[in-house]
């Protein structure tokens, strides 16, 4: 099974199992000093004490700059005065925050003033990062990736998920803090080989940047930087989810529903495929057809606590119409 298919099957199983109340997402940035330097395959965000308040705001990712701005829930502020950044960037943030319903706007004397529709809540708890490696015989950069997770401590728990039989030699090659799961995609069964150790997310972390013979460049990441990165990670997970794939416009596509999740299954290949890299006219089995009508957003809303648009008609047009 490809890593892509393994990842989707595991996401479906997590959503259908004990993590059904959590926010499950995939392919999110898991580094701080080097944005994009570490991508987490799967992220599970457990609800915090004010999760319902977060659900009530918007189904989209709230921009970090909007959260950190001086826009509050009380008196509306002139939008330019609420940001410590270039006005063009501030304008884009305000537009987006108004569009998704996190800000509301009023017009005074030819100028726009904004306020938050609600206080940003304490909505997330434990964050779990999962690295997928179905075949441990081809580990790639697995050890370096898991060392980064352990030393940086951005997520509360880090786990390796595999379909392979796990030996003592495998366990000895990865940090002791990393949990290990054996996952069986055909049945959805999950065997815990080793429980993860809680990582020190409230303390400074060490992020490896580059390795060369006899030397590894690192960055010391402060606790405050990690806290902001954790909030960005949780927000991105909430807005994105894991159903970020398309479906091929091909006769060979069939709706495969595994544990309540609709996956892109190809009858010609006989397996779940990644339409972005495997489908199209270059495929020998390709036969053009109508793009399948699959409502992934509706599926997510029906199976998880996430709500697509709690504000309904509250969404507002962009700020640029006034400027």
Short mmCIF file of C-alpha atoms in Angstrom, two decimals:
data_model
loop_
_atom_site.label_atom_id
_atom_site.label_comp_id
_atom_site.label_asym_id
_atom_site.label_seq_id
_atom_site.Cartn_x
_atom_site.Cartn_y
_atom_site.Cartn_z
CA UNK A 1 0.00 0.00 0.00
CA UNK A 2 1.25 3.48 -0.86
CA UNK A 3 1.98 5.96 1.92
CA UNK A 4 -0.84 8.15 0.58
CA UNK A 5 -3.43 5.36 0.82
CA UNK A 6 -2.09 4.28 4.22
CA UNK A 7 -2.45 7.86 5.44
CA UNK A 8 -6.06 8.17 4.31
CA UNK A 9 -7.00 4.80 5.78
CA UNK A 10 -5.44 5.75 9.13
CA UNK A 11 -7.22 9.12 9.16
CA UNK A 12 -10.53 7.36 8.52
CA UNK A 13 -9.85 4.85 11.29
CA UNK A 14 -8.88 7.58 13.78
CA UNK A 15 -12.01 9.57 12.99
CA UNK A 16 -14.14 6.43 13.35
CA UNK A 17 -12.46 5.32 16.58
CA UNK A 18 -11.27 6.77 19.86
CA UNK A 19 -10.17 10.04 18.22
CA UNK A 20 -13.65 10.68 16.77
CA UNK A 21 -14.11 13.75 18.97
CA UNK A 22 -10.75 15.21 17.93
CA UNK A 23 -9.82 17.32 14.93
CA UNK A 24 -7.96 15.04 12.51
CA UNK A 25 -5.89 16.67 9.76
CA UNK A 26 -2.94 15.75 7.56
CA UNK A 27 0.14 17.27 5.91
CA UNK A 28 0.74 20.22 8.22
CA UNK A 29 3.92 22.12 9.05
CA UNK A 30 5.58 20.85 12.22
CA UNK A 31 8.60 23.14 12.52
CA UNK A 32 9.18 26.64 13.90
CA UNK A 33 12.59 28.07 12.96
CA UNK A 34 12.52 26.52 9.49
CA UNK A 35 8.93 26.81 8.19
CA UNK A 36 8.23 23.84 5.96
CA UNK A 37 11.29 22.00 7.22
CA UNK A 38 9.16 19.35 8.93
CA UNK A 39 5.77 18.20 7.66
CA UNK A 40 3.61 16.13 9.99
CA UNK A 41 1.70 13.41 8.15
CA UNK A 42 -1.27 13.38 10.53
CA UNK A 43 -2.23 15.69 13.38
CA UNK A 44 -4.91 14.94 15.98
CA UNK A 45 -6.04 17.90 18.07
CA UNK A 46 -8.06 16.99 21.14
CA UNK A 47 -10.80 19.44 22.18
CA UNK A 48 -10.00 21.86 24.99
CA UNK A 49 -12.35 23.46 27.53
CA UNK A 50 -13.78 26.04 25.09
CA UNK A 51 -14.03 23.90 21.95
CA UNK A 52 -17.73 24.70 21.47
CA UNK A 53 -16.91 28.42 21.43
CA UNK A 54 -14.35 27.85 18.67
CA UNK A 55 -16.82 25.80 16.62
CA UNK A 56 -19.33 28.66 16.86
CA UNK A 57 -16.95 31.19 15.25
CA UNK A 58 -16.02 29.74 11.84
CA UNK A 59 -15.17 26.51 10.07
CA UNK A 60 -12.12 28.15 8.50
CA UNK A 61 -8.59 28.66 9.79
CA UNK A 62 -8.36 31.97 11.66
CA UNK A 63 -5.20 33.83 10.56
CA UNK A 64 -2.58 34.09 13.28
CA UNK A 65 -2.12 37.81 12.61
CA UNK A 66 -5.84 38.40 13.22
CA UNK A 67 -5.66 36.56 16.54
CA UNK A 68 -2.57 38.50 17.66
CA UNK A 69 -3.84 41.89 16.46
CA UNK A 70 -5.18 44.62 18.74
CA UNK A 71 -8.68 44.05 17.39
CA UNK A 72 -10.81 43.04 20.37
CA UNK A 73 -14.43 42.33 21.15
CA UNK A 74 -15.15 45.72 22.70
CA UNK A 75 -14.99 49.05 20.91
CA UNK A 76 -14.31 48.77 17.18
CA UNK A 77 -10.87 50.03 16.09
CA UNK A 78 -9.67 51.66 12.89
CA UNK A 79 -8.21 48.68 11.08
CA UNK A 80 -4.80 50.24 10.34
CA UNK A 81 -4.20 51.02 14.02
CA UNK A 82 -4.76 47.40 15.09
CA UNK A 83 -1.78 45.84 13.26
CA UNK A 84 1.98 46.19 13.60
CA UNK A 85 2.84 45.27 10.01
CA UNK A 86 2.75 46.65 6.49
CA UNK A 87 -0.69 48.12 5.65
CA UNK A 88 -1.11 45.88 2.60
CA UNK A 89 -0.56 42.78 4.72
CA UNK A 90 -2.89 44.15 7.40
CA UNK A 91 -5.53 44.80 4.77
CA UNK A 92 -5.35 41.21 3.52
CA UNK A 93 -5.68 39.90 7.06
CA UNK A 94 -8.69 42.11 7.78
CA UNK A 95 -10.35 41.04 4.53
CA UNK A 96 -9.88 37.39 5.38
CA UNK A 97 -10.97 37.77 9.00
CA UNK A 98 -14.15 39.57 7.90
CA UNK A 99 -14.81 37.02 5.16
CA UNK A 100 -14.71 34.06 7.55
CA UNK A 101 -16.66 35.87 10.28
CA UNK A 102 -13.96 36.38 12.91
CA UNK A 103 -14.11 40.20 12.47
CA UNK A 104 -17.14 42.37 11.88
CA UNK A 105 -16.91 45.79 10.31
CA UNK A 106 -18.62 49.14 10.63
CA UNK A 107 -18.22 52.34 8.62
CA UNK A 108 -17.52 55.68 10.34
CA UNK A 109 -16.68 58.94 8.63
CA UNK A 110 -15.51 57.20 5.48
CA UNK A 111 -13.22 54.82 7.40
CA UNK A 112 -13.59 51.15 8.35
CA UNK A 113 -13.51 49.97 11.93
CA UNK A 114 -13.37 46.34 12.97
CA UNK A 115 -13.97 44.24 16.08
CA UNK A 116 -13.85 40.52 16.86
CA UNK A 117 -17.23 38.80 16.88
CA UNK A 118 -16.06 36.76 19.91
CA UNK A 119 -13.05 36.40 22.17
CA UNK A 120 -10.56 33.86 20.82
CA UNK A 121 -11.19 30.78 22.99
CA UNK A 122 -8.95 28.26 24.75
CA UNK A 123 -10.22 25.52 22.48
CA UNK A 124 -7.52 22.86 21.99
CA UNK A 125 -5.86 20.42 24.34
CA UNK A 126 -3.41 17.63 23.54
CA UNK A 127 -1.88 17.73 20.05
CA UNK A 128 -0.65 14.40 18.64
CA UNK A 129 1.67 14.20 15.61
CA UNK A 130 1.78 10.94 13.63
CA UNK A 131 4.48 9.95 11.14
CA UNK A 132 3.32 7.33 8.64
CA UNK A 133 5.79 4.73 7.36
CA UNK A 134 3.85 1.66 6.24
CA UNK A 135 7.02 -0.17 5.16
CA UNK A 136 9.90 0.06 7.64
CA UNK A 137 12.13 -1.60 5.07
CA UNK A 138 12.31 1.75 3.24
CA UNK A 139 12.63 4.22 6.13
CA UNK A 140 13.97 7.22 4.19
CA UNK A 141 14.49 10.16 6.58
CA UNK A 142 12.37 8.58 9.29
CA UNK A 143 14.96 8.68 12.08
CA UNK A 144 15.85 12.34 11.47
CA UNK A 145 12.18 13.32 11.32
CA UNK A 146 11.38 11.62 14.62
CA UNK A 147 14.49 13.06 16.29
CA UNK A 148 13.22 16.51 15.30
CA UNK A 149 9.80 15.80 16.81
CA UNK A 150 11.37 14.61 20.07
CA UNK A 151 13.89 17.44 20.47
CA UNK A 152 11.59 20.27 19.34
CA UNK A 153 8.60 19.18 21.42
CA UNK A 154 6.03 21.07 19.37
CA UNK A 155 3.38 18.35 19.75
CA UNK A 156 2.41 16.78 23.06
CA UNK A 157 2.88 13.26 21.72
CA UNK A 158 4.68 11.94 18.63
CA UNK A 159 3.88 8.54 17.15
CA UNK A 160 5.19 6.35 14.34
CA UNK A 161 2.48 4.40 12.49
CA UNK A 162 3.47 1.41 10.34
CA UNK A 163 2.04 -1.72 8.76
CA UNK A 164 5.34 -3.59 9.16
CA UNK A 165 6.17 -6.05 11.88
CA UNK A 166 8.10 -4.00 14.45
CA UNK A 167 11.32 -5.52 15.79
CA UNK A 168 13.50 -4.53 18.71
CA UNK A 169 16.04 -3.22 16.18
CA UNK A 170 13.39 -0.86 14.77
CA UNK A 171 12.57 0.44 18.24
CA UNK A 172 16.23 1.00 19.07
CA UNK A 173 16.68 3.27 16.03
CA UNK A 174 14.07 5.85 17.02
CA UNK A 175 13.93 8.10 20.10
CA UNK A 176 12.47 6.51 23.21
CA UNK A 177 9.87 9.31 23.47
CA UNK A 178 8.22 8.28 20.20
CA UNK A 179 5.21 5.98 20.42
CA UNK A 180 4.77 3.18 17.89
CA UNK A 181 1.53 1.87 16.36
CA UNK A 182 1.03 -1.04 14.01
CA UNK A 183 -1.96 -0.26 11.81
CA UNK A 184 -3.79 -2.74 9.57
CA UNK A 185 -5.60 -0.76 6.82
CA UNK A 186 -7.80 -3.61 5.60
CA UNK A 187 -9.50 -4.03 8.98
CA UNK A 188 -8.83 -0.66 10.63
CA UNK A 189 -7.29 -2.43 13.62
CA UNK A 190 -4.55 -0.64 15.52
CA UNK A 191 -2.00 -2.30 17.83
CA UNK A 192 -0.06 -0.13 20.28
CA UNK A 193 3.53 -1.39 20.29
CA UNK A 194 4.87 1.40 22.47
CA UNK A 195 3.10 4.26 24.22
CA UNK A 196 4.46 7.77 23.52
CA UNK A 197 6.14 9.81 26.24
CA UNK A 198 4.67 13.25 26.87
CA UNK A 199 6.93 15.90 25.33
CA UNK A 200 7.83 19.17 27.16
CA UNK A 201 5.77 21.53 25.01
CA UNK A 202 5.90 24.37 27.56
CA UNK A 203 9.72 24.43 27.57
CA UNK A 204 12.22 25.65 24.94
CA UNK A 205 13.00 23.14 22.19
CA UNK A 206 15.87 22.31 19.85
CA UNK A 207 15.09 22.25 16.14
CA UNK A 208 17.69 20.62 13.86
CA UNK A 209 18.18 22.71 10.72
CA UNK A 210 20.89 21.12 8.60
CA UNK A 211 23.22 18.15 8.92
CA UNK A 212 26.72 17.84 7.54
CA UNK A 213 29.61 15.50 8.36
CA UNK A 214 30.45 15.95 12.04
CA UNK A 215 28.05 18.84 12.54
CA UNK A 216 24.34 19.59 12.90
CA UNK A 217 23.06 23.16 12.80
CA UNK A 218 20.25 23.75 15.29
CA UNK A 219 17.97 26.54 16.47
CA UNK A 220 16.84 27.05 20.04
CA UNK A 221 13.09 27.70 19.94
CA UNK A 222 11.63 29.53 22.92
CA UNK A 223 8.55 28.39 24.79
CA UNK A 224 6.66 31.46 23.53
CA UNK A 225 7.55 30.69 19.91
CA UNK A 226 6.38 27.13 20.39
CA UNK A 227 3.11 28.29 21.93
CA UNK A 228 2.38 30.48 18.89
CA UNK A 229 3.36 27.66 16.51
CA UNK A 230 1.10 25.22 18.38
CA UNK A 231 -1.83 27.61 18.00
CA UNK A 232 -1.11 27.97 14.27
CA UNK A 233 -0.91 24.18 13.96
CA UNK A 234 -4.21 23.68 15.78
CA UNK A 235 -5.92 26.40 13.72
CA UNK A 236 -4.62 24.97 10.45
CA UNK A 237 -5.81 21.51 11.48
CA UNK A 238 -9.28 22.82 12.31
CA UNK A 239 -9.71 24.65 9.02
CA UNK A 240 -8.10 22.03 6.78
CA UNK A 241 -9.03 18.59 8.07
CA UNK A 242 -7.73 15.57 6.17
CA UNK A 243 -10.09 15.31 3.19
CA UNK A 244 -7.93 17.51 0.98
CA UNK A 245 -7.79 15.19 -2.04
CA UNK A 246 -9.73 15.50 -5.29
CA UNK A 247 -11.41 12.75 -7.28
CA UNK A 248 -10.36 11.74 -10.81
CA UNK A 249 -12.58 12.60 -13.79
CA UNK A 250 -12.19 9.03 -15.02
CA UNK A 251 -14.50 6.05 -15.68
CA UNK A 252 -12.27 3.88 -13.48
CA UNK A 253 -13.12 5.84 -10.34
CA UNK A 254 -15.32 4.08 -7.82
CA UNK A 255 -16.61 5.38 -4.51
CA UNK A 256 -14.79 3.42 -1.81
CA UNK A 257 -16.27 4.05 1.62
CA UNK A 258 -14.01 2.81 4.40
CA UNK A 259 -15.22 3.31 7.96
CA UNK A 260 -17.56 6.05 6.77
CA UNK A 261 -15.00 7.98 4.70
CA UNK A 262 -15.14 8.28 0.90
CA UNK A 263 -11.72 7.59 -0.60
CA UNK A 264 -10.47 7.88 -4.22
CA UNK A 265 -10.50 4.23 -5.35
CA UNK A 266 -9.43 3.22 -8.88
CA UNK A 267 -11.02 0.03 -10.23
CA UNK A 268 -8.37 -0.23 -12.97
CA UNK A 269 -5.48 -0.17 -10.48
CA UNK A 270 -7.52 -1.98 -7.84
CA UNK A 271 -6.55 0.33 -5.00
CA UNK A 272 -6.85 3.77 -3.46
CA UNK A 273 -4.89 6.26 -5.56
CA UNK A 274 -3.54 9.79 -5.25
CA UNK A 275 -5.39 11.61 -8.05
CA UNK A 276 -2.92 14.51 -8.00
CA UNK A 277 0.02 12.31 -8.99
CA UNK A 278 -1.43 9.09 -10.44
CA UNK A 279 -4.46 10.06 -12.52
CA UNK A 280 -4.92 11.74 -15.86
CA UNK A 281 -4.33 11.11 -19.56
CA UNK A 282 -0.85 9.66 -18.90
CA UNK A 283 -2.44 6.69 -17.10
CA UNK A 284 -3.08 3.68 -19.41
CA UNK A 285 -6.41 3.05 -17.68
CA UNK A 286 -7.68 6.60 -18.05
CA UNK A 287 -11.09 7.12 -19.68
CA UNK A 288 -12.50 10.62 -19.43
CA UNK A 289 -15.70 10.99 -17.44
CA UNK A 290 -17.62 13.54 -15.38
CA UNK A 291 -15.90 14.55 -12.16
CA UNK A 292 -17.56 12.60 -9.33
CA UNK A 293 -20.00 14.58 -7.20
CA UNK A 294 -18.64 13.91 -3.71
CA UNK A 295 -19.37 16.30 -0.84
CA UNK A 296 -16.27 15.87 1.34
CA UNK A 297 -17.09 18.98 3.39
CA UNK A 298 -20.55 17.64 4.14
CA UNK A 299 -19.06 14.27 5.03
CA UNK A 300 -16.67 15.88 7.49
CA UNK A 301 -19.45 17.96 9.04
CA UNK A 302 -21.69 14.92 9.42
CA UNK A 303 -19.04 12.74 11.07
CA UNK A 304 -17.10 15.16 13.30
CA UNK A 305 -17.72 18.07 15.71
CA UNK A 306 -16.55 20.51 12.99
CA UNK A 307 -19.17 22.88 11.53
CA UNK A 308 -18.56 24.35 8.09
CA UNK A 309 -20.28 27.72 8.47
CA UNK A 310 -21.77 28.39 11.91
CA UNK A 311 -22.20 32.09 11.09
CA UNK A 312 -24.40 31.56 8.03
CA UNK A 313 -25.15 34.93 6.44
CA UNK A 314 -22.73 36.70 8.78
CA UNK A 315 -19.92 36.48 6.19
CA UNK A 316 -18.94 39.89 4.87
CA UNK A 317 -17.45 41.16 1.66
CA UNK A 318 -13.81 42.15 1.38
CA UNK A 319 -12.42 45.37 2.74
CA UNK A 320 -10.97 46.38 -0.62
CA UNK A 321 -14.40 47.46 -1.88
CA UNK A 322 -14.11 50.42 0.53
CA UNK A 323 -10.49 51.38 -0.25
#
